[in-house]
CSV table of C-alpha atoms and ligand atoms in Angstrom, one decimal:
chain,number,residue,atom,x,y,z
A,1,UNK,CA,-3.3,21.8,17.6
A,2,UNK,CA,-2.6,25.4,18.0
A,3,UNK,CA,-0.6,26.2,21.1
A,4,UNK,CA,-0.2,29.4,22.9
A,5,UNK,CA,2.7,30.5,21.2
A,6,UNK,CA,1.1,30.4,18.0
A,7,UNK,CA,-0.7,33.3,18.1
A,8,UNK,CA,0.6,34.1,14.3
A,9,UNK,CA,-2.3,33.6,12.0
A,10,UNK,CA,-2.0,30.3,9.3
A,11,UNK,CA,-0.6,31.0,6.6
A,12,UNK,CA,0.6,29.1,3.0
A,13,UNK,CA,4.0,29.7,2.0
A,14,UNK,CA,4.4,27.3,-0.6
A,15,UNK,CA,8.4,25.9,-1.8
A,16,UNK,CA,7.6,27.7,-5.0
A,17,UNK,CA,4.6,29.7,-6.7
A,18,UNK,CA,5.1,29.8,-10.4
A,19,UNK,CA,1.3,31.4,-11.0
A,20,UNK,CA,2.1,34.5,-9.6
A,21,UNK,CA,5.3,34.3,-11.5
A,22,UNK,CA,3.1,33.6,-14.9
A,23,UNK,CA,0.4,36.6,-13.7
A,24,UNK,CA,3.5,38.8,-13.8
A,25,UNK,CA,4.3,38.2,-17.3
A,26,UNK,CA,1.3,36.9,-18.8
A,27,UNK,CA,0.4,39.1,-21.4
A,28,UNK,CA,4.2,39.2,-22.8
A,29,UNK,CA,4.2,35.2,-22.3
A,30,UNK,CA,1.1,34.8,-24.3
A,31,UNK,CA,1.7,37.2,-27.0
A,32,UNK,CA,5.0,35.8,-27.3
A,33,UNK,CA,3.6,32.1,-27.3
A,34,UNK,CA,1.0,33.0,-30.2
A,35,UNK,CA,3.3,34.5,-32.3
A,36,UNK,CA,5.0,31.3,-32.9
A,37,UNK,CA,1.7,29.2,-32.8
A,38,UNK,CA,0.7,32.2,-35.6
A,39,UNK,CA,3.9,31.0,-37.1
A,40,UNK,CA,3.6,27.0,-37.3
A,41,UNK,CA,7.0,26.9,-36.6
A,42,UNK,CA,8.1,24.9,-33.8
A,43,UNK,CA,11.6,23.3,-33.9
A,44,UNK,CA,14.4,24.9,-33.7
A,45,UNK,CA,14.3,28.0,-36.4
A,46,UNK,CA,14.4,31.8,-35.8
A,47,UNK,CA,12.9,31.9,-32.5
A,48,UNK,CA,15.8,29.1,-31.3
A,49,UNK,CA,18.6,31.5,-32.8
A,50,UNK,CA,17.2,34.4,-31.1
A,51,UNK,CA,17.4,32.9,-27.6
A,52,UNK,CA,20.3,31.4,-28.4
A,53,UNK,CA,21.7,34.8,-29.2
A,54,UNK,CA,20.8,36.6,-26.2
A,55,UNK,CA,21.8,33.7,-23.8
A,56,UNK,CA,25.5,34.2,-25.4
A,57,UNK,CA,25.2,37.8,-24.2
A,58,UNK,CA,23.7,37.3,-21.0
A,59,UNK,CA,26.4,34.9,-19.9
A,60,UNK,CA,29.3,35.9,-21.3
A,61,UNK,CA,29.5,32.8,-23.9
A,62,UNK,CA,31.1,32.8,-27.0
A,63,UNK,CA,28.4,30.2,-28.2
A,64,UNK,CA,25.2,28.9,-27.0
A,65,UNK,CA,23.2,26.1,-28.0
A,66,UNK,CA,19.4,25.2,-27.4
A,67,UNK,CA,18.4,21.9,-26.2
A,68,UNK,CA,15.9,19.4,-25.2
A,69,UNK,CA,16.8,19.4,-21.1
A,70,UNK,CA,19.5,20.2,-18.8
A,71,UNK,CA,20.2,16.3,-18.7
A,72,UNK,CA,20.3,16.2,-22.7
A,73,UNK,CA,22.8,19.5,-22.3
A,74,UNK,CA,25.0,16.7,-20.2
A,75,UNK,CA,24.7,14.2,-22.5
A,76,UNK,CA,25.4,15.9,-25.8
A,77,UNK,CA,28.6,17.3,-24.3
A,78,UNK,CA,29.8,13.5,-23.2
A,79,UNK,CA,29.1,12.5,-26.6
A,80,UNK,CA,30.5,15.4,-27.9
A,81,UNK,CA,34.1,14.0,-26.4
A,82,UNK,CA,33.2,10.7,-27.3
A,83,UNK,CA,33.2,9.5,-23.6
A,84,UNK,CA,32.1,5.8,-23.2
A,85,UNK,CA,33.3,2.7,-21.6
A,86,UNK,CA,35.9,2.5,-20.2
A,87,UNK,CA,36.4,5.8,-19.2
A,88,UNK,CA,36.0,8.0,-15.8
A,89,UNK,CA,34.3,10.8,-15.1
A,90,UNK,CA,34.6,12.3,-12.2
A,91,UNK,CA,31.3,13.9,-10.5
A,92,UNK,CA,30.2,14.8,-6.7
A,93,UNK,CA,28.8,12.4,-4.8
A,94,UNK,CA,25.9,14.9,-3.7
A,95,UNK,CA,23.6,15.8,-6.7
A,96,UNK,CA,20.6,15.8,-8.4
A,97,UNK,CA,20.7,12.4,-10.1
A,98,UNK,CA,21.4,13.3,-13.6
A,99,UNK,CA,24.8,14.6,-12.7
A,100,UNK,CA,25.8,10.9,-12.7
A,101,UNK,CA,22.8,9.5,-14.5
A,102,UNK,CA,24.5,10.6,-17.8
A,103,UNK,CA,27.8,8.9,-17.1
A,104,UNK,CA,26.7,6.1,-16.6
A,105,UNK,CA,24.5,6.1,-19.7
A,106,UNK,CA,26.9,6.6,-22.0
A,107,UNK,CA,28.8,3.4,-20.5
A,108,UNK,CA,31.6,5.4,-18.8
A,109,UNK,CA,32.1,5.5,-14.8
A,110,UNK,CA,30.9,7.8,-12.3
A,111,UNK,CA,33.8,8.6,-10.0
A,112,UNK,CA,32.4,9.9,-7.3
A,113,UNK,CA,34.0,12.8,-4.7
A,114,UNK,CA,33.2,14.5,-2.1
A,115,UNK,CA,31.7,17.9,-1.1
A,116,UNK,CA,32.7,21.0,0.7
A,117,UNK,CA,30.3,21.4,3.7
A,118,UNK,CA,30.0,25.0,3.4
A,119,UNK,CA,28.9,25.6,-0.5
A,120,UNK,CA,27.8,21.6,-1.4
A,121,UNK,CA,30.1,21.6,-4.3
A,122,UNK,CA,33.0,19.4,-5.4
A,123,UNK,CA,35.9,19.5,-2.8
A,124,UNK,CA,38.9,20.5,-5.0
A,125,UNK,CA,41.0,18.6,-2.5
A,126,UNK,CA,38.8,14.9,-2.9
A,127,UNK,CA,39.2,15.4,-6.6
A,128,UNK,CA,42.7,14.8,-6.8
A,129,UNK,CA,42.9,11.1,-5.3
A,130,UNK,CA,40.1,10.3,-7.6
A,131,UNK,CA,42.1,10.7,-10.9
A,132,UNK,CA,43.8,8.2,-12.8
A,133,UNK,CA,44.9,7.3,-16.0
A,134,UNK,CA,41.2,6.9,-17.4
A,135,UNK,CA,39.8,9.9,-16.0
A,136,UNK,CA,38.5,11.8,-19.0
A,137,UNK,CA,36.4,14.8,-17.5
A,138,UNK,CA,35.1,15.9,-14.1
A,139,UNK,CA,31.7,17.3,-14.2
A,140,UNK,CA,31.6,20.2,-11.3
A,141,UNK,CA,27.9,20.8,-10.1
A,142,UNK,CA,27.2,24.7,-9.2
A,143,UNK,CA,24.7,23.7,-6.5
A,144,UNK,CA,21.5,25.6,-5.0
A,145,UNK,CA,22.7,28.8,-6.9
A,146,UNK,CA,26.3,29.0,-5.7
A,147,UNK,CA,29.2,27.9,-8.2
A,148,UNK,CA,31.6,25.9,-7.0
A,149,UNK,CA,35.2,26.5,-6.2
A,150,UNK,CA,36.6,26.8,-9.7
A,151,UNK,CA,40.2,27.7,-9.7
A,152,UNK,CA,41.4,24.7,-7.9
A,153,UNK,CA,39.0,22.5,-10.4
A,154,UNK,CA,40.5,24.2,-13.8
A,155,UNK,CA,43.9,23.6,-12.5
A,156,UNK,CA,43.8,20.3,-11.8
A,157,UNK,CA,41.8,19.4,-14.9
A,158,UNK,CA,44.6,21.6,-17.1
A,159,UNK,CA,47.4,19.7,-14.9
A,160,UNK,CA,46.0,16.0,-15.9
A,161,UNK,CA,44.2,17.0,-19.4
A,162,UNK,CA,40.8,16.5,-18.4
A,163,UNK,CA,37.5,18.0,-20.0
A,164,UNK,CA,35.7,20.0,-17.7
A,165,UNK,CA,31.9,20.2,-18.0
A,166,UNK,CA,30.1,22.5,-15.6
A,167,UNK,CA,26.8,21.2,-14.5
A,168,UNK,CA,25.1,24.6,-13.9
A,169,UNK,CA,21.6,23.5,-14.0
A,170,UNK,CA,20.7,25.5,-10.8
A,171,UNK,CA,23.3,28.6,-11.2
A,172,UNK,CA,22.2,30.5,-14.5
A,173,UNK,CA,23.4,34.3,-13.9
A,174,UNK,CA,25.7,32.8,-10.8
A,175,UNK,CA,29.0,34.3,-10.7
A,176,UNK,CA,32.6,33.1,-9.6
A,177,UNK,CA,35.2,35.7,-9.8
A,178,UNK,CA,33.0,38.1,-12.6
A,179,UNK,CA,33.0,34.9,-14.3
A,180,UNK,CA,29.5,33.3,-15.2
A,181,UNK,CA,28.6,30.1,-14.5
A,182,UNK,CA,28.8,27.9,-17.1
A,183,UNK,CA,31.7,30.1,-19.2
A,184,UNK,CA,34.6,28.7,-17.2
A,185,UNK,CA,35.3,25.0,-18.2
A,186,UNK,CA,34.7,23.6,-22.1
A,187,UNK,CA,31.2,22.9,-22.0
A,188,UNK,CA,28.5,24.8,-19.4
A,189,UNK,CA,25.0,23.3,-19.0
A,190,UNK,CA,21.9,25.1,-18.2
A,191,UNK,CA,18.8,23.5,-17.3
A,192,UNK,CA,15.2,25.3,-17.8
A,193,UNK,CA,13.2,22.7,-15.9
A,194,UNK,CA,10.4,25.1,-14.7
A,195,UNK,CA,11.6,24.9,-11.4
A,196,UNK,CA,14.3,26.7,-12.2
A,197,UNK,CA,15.4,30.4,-11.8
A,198,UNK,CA,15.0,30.5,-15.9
A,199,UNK,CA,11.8,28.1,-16.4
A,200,UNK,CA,10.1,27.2,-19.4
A,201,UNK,CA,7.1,26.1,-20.3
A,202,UNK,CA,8.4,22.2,-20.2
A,203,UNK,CA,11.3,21.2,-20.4
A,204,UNK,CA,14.3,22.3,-21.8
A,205,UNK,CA,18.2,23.1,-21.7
A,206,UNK,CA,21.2,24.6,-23.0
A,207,UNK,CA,24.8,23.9,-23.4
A,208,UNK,CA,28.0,27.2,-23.4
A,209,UNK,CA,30.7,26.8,-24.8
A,210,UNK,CA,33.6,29.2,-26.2
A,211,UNK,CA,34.8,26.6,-28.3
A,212,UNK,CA,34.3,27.1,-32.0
A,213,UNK,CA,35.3,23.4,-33.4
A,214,UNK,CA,33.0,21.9,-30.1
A,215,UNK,CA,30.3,24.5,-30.6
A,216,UNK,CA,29.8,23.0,-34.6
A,217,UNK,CA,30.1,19.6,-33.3
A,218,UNK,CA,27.5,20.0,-30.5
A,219,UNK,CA,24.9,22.0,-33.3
A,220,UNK,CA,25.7,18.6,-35.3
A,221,UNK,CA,25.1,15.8,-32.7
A,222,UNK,CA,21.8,17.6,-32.0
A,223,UNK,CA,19.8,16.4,-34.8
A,224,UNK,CA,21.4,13.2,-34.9
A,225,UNK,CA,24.8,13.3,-36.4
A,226,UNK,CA,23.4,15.1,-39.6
A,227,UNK,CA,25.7,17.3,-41.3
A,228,UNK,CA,24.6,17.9,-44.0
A,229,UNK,CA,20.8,16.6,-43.8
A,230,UNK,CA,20.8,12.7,-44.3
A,231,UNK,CA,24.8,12.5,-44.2
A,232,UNK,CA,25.8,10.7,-40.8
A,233,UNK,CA,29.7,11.0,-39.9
A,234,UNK,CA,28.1,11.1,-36.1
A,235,UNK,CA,25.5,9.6,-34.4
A,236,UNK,CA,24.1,12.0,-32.4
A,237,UNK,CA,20.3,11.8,-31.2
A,238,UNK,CA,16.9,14.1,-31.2
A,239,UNK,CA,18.2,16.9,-29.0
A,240,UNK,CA,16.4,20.0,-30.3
A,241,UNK,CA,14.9,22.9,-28.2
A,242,UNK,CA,11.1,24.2,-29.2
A,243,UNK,CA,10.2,27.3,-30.5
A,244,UNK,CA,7.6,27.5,-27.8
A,245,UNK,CA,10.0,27.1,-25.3
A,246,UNK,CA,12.5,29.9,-26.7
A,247,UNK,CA,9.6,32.3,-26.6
A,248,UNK,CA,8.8,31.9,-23.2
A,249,UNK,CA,12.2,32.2,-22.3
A,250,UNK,CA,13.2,34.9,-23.9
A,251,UNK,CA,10.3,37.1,-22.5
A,252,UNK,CA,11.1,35.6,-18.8
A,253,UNK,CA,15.2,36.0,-19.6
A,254,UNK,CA,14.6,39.9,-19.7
A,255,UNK,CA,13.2,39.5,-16.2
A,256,UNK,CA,15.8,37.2,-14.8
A,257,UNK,CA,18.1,39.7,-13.5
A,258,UNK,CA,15.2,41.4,-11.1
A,259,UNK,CA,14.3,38.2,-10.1
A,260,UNK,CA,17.6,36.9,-8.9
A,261,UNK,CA,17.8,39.9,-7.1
A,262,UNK,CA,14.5,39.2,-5.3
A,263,UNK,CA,15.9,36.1,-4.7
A,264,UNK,CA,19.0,37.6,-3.0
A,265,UNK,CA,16.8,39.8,-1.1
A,266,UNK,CA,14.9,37.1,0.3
A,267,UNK,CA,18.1,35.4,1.2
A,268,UNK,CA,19.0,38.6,3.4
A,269,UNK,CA,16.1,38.8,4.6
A,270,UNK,CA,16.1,35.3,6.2
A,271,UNK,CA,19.2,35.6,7.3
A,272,UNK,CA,18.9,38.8,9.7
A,273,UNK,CA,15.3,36.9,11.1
A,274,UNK,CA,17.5,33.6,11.7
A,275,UNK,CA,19.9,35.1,13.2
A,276,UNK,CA,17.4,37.0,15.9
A,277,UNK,CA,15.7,34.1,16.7
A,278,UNK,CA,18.7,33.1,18.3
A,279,UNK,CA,18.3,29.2,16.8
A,280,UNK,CA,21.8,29.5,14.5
A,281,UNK,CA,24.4,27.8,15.6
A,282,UNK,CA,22.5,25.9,18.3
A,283,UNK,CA,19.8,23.9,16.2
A,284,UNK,CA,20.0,25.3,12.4
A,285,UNK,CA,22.9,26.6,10.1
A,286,UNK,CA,22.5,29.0,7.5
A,287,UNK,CA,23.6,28.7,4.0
A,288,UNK,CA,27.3,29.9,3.4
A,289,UNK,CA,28.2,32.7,0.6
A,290,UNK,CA,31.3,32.0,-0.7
A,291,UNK,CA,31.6,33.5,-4.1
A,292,UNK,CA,30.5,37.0,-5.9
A,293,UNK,CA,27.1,36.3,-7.1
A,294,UNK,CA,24.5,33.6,-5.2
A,295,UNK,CA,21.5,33.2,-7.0
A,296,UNK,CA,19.8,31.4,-4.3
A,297,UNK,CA,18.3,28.6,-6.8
A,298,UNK,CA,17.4,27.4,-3.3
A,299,UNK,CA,17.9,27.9,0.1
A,300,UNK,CA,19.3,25.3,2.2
A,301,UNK,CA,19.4,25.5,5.9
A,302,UNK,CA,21.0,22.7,8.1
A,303,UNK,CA,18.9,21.6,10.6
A,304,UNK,CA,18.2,19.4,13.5
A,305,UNK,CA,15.5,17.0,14.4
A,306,UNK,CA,14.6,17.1,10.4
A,307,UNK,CA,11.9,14.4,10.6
A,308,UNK,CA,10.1,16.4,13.4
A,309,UNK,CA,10.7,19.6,11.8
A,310,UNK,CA,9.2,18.7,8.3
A,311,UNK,CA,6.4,17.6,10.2
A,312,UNK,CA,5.6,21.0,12.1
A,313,UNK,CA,6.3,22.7,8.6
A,314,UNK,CA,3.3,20.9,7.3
A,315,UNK,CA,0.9,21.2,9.8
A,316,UNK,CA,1.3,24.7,9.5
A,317,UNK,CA,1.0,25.4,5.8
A,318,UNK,CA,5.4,26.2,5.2
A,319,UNK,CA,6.7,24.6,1.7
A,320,UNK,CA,9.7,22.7,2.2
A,321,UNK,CA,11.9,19.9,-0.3
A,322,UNK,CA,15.0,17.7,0.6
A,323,UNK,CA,17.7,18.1,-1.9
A,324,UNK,CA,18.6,14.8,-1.7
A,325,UNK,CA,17.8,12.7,0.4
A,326,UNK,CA,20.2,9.9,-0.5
A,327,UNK,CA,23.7,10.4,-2.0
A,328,UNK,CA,24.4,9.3,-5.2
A,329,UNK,CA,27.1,6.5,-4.6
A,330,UNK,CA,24.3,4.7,-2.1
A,331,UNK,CA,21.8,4.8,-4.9
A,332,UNK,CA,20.9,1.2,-5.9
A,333,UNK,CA,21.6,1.5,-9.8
A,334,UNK,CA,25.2,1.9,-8.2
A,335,UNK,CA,25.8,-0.9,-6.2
A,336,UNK,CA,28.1,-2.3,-8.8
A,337,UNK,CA,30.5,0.3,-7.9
A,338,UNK,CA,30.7,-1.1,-4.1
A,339,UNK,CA,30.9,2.0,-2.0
A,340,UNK,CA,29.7,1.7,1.6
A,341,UNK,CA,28.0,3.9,4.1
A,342,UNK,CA,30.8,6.4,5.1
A,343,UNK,CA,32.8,6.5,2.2
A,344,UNK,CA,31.6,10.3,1.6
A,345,UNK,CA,31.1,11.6,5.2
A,346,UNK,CA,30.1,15.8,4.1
A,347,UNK,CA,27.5,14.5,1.3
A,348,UNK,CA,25.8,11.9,4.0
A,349,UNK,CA,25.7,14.8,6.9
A,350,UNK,CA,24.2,16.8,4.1
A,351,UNK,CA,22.2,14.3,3.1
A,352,UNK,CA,21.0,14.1,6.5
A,353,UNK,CA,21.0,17.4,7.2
A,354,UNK,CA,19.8,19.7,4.7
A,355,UNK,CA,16.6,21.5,4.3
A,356,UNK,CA,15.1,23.7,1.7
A,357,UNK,CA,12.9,26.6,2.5
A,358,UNK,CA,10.8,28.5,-0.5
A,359,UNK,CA,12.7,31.6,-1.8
A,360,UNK,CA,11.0,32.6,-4.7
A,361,UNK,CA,10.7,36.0,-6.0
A,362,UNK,CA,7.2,36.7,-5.5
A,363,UNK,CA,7.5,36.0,-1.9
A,364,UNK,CA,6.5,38.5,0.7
A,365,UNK,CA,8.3,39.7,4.0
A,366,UNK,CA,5.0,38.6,6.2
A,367,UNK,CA,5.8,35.3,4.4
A,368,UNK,CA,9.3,35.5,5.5
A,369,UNK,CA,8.7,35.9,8.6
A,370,UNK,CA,6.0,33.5,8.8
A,371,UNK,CA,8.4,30.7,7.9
A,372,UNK,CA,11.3,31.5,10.4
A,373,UNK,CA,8.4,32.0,13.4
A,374,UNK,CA,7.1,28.8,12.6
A,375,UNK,CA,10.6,27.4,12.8
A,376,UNK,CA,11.4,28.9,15.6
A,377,UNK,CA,8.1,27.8,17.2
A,378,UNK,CA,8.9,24.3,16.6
A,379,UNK,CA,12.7,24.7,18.3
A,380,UNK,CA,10.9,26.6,21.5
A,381,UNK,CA,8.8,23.4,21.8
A,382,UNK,CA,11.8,21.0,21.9
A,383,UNK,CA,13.7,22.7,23.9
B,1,LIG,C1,17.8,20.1,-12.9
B,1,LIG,C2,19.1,19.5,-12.9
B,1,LIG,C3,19.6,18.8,-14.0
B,1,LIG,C4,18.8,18.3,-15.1
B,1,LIG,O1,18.1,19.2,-15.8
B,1,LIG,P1,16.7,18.7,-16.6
B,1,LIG,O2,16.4,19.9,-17.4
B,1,LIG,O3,15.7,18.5,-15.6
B,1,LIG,O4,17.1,17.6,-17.4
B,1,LIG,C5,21.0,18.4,-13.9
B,1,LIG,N1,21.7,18.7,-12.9
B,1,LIG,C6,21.3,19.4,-11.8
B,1,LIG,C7,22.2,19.7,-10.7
B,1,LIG,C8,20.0,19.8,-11.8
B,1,LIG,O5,19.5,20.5,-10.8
């Protein structure tokens, strides 16, 4: 039902549009694809190395090594440490599952912690009560694009001898003091889930590292402890990137930089309509820039009335995701560790709370605008 006030035409802004991303790059893509299908080559091999190479240099790595997923990436570095029962790890209690997923799969503990309200990443503060004498690592998450507050993190994990693996899944190209994410703690892990600011074609990952001895390690537990070929010190497990994969990422890395930008753009952009619509502050809060370089993986709003909201956005065509929903220490396939609601009040409210709104590259400034009138249409209503 239409009302008065939407005199605005109907329009679809989808969360994210990766065909007009692909239409962009599609002749580069495809050449680059049948090359290697010219090739027959499809694990690992020159292609691999190449990416590999260039990932180094993009982020500032001393080493960089192709793998299977972002979740894989995770894995191959708890391994890598030989982390298992017994020990803790510590992780935020607001993530994408896999952040704890991989704890507890290699039979260690998630420890969980809470969140700073303003950037969604691991309070440095909530950290410290959560270490004891079995912590072994602490897994900081760079969420939605923004890294989290590193210095405090590094210090503590130097201070108690802890591994620090950054989860930087959403945050490739993100910076924290001209420091990339990913290049600050012992192991950095990228994710290329297509939904991603670097997307393949499928899935696949990436662990940094500027440590030689874990670097040769890593390369090792990827094709299952073998080193050399059918001589197991290890066991590691099937973790390999595909040619195919490295292709299309290579042609899309050379484009990553103008994207993120866009991406940066669009966050501007959204922020100068917001705050004219005069709804900040009283029903929505805009996302908080804390460190050098945002690269807007997503953008999360806070908002009120969410249910109603995501409602409105739907009838009228606006893309829209909850990242998450639930926190992780609520999730059932935790219940053994016995927390209760309210044991991590900032990741609940943002559980509650948060909203994500499309900010893709390709999107247009009618678009834009489209999605905060239709917001603000809904607020005008309530009122
Ligand atoms: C996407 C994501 C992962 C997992 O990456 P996959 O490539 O999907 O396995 C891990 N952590 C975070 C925070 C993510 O967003």
């Amino acid at each position: 039902m239409l009302g008065r006030e939407d005199m605005i035409t109907l329009m679809q802004v989808p969360l994210l549009d990766l065909k007009a991303q692909y239409q962009s790059i599609k002749q580069e893509v495809d050449r680059a694809m049948s090359e290697v299908v010219a090739g027959q080559k499809f694990i690992l091999g020159p292609e691999v190395e190449a990416f590999e190479f260039e990932m180094a240099k993009y982020s500032g790595a001393r080493y960089a090594l192709g793998v299977s997923s972002g979740t894989d990436a995770l894995i191959l570095c708890l391994m890598c440490e030989q982390i298992g029962p017994g020990d803790e790890v510590i992780v935020p209690a607001y993530s994408f599952f896999a952040t704890a997923g991989v704890v507890a799969r290699m039979g260690a503990t998630p420890v969980f912690a809470d969140i700073d309200p303003e950037t969604y990443n691991l309070d440095a503060n909530a950290i410290k009560s959560k270490i004891t004498a079995k912590t072994k690592a602490i897994i900081p998450v760079h969420l939605f694009g923004q890294t989290a507050d590193m210095v405090p993190v590094l210090a503590l994990a130097q201070k108690h001898n802890l591994i620090v693996i950054e989860d930087a899944a959403q945050a490739i190209g993100a910076e924290y003091d001209k420091r990339q994410a990913g290049t600050m703690g012992h192991f950095g892990c990228l994710s290329f889930f297509p939904t991603k600011n670097l997307g393949a074609f499928g899935d696949a990952g990436m662990v940094l590292t500027n440590d030689a001895k874990r670097y040769q390690a890593l390369k090792i537990l990827r094709v299952h402890g073998a080193e050399p070929k059918y001589v197991h010190a290890l066991i590691g497990g099937n973790f390999r990137l595909d040619a195919l994969q490295a292709a299309v990422l290579r042609v899309k890395l050379k484009h990553l930089d103008i994207w993120s930008a866009k991406r940066m753009e669009n966050a501007r952009e959204y922020q100068k309509l917001f705050l004219e619509s005069g709804l900040v502050g009283n029903f929505i809060g805009l996302p908080v820039r804390r460190f050098t370089r945002h690269v807007y993986n997503q953008y999360i709003i806070r908002v009120k009335q969410r249910d109603e909201l995501t409602q409105h956005l739907k009838n009228f065509g606006v893309g829209y995701e909850i990242y998450y929903p639930k926190t992780l220490p609520l999730q059932e396939c935790f219940s053994h560790l016995k927390h209760r609601k309210g044991d991590f009040p900032e990741s609940e409210q943002a559980a509650r709370e948060t909203l994500a709104l499309p900010i893709y590259p390709e999107l247009s400034k009618n678009q834009l605008e489209y999605v905060v009138q239709t917001i603000s249409d809904f607020y005008k209503r309530v009122k």
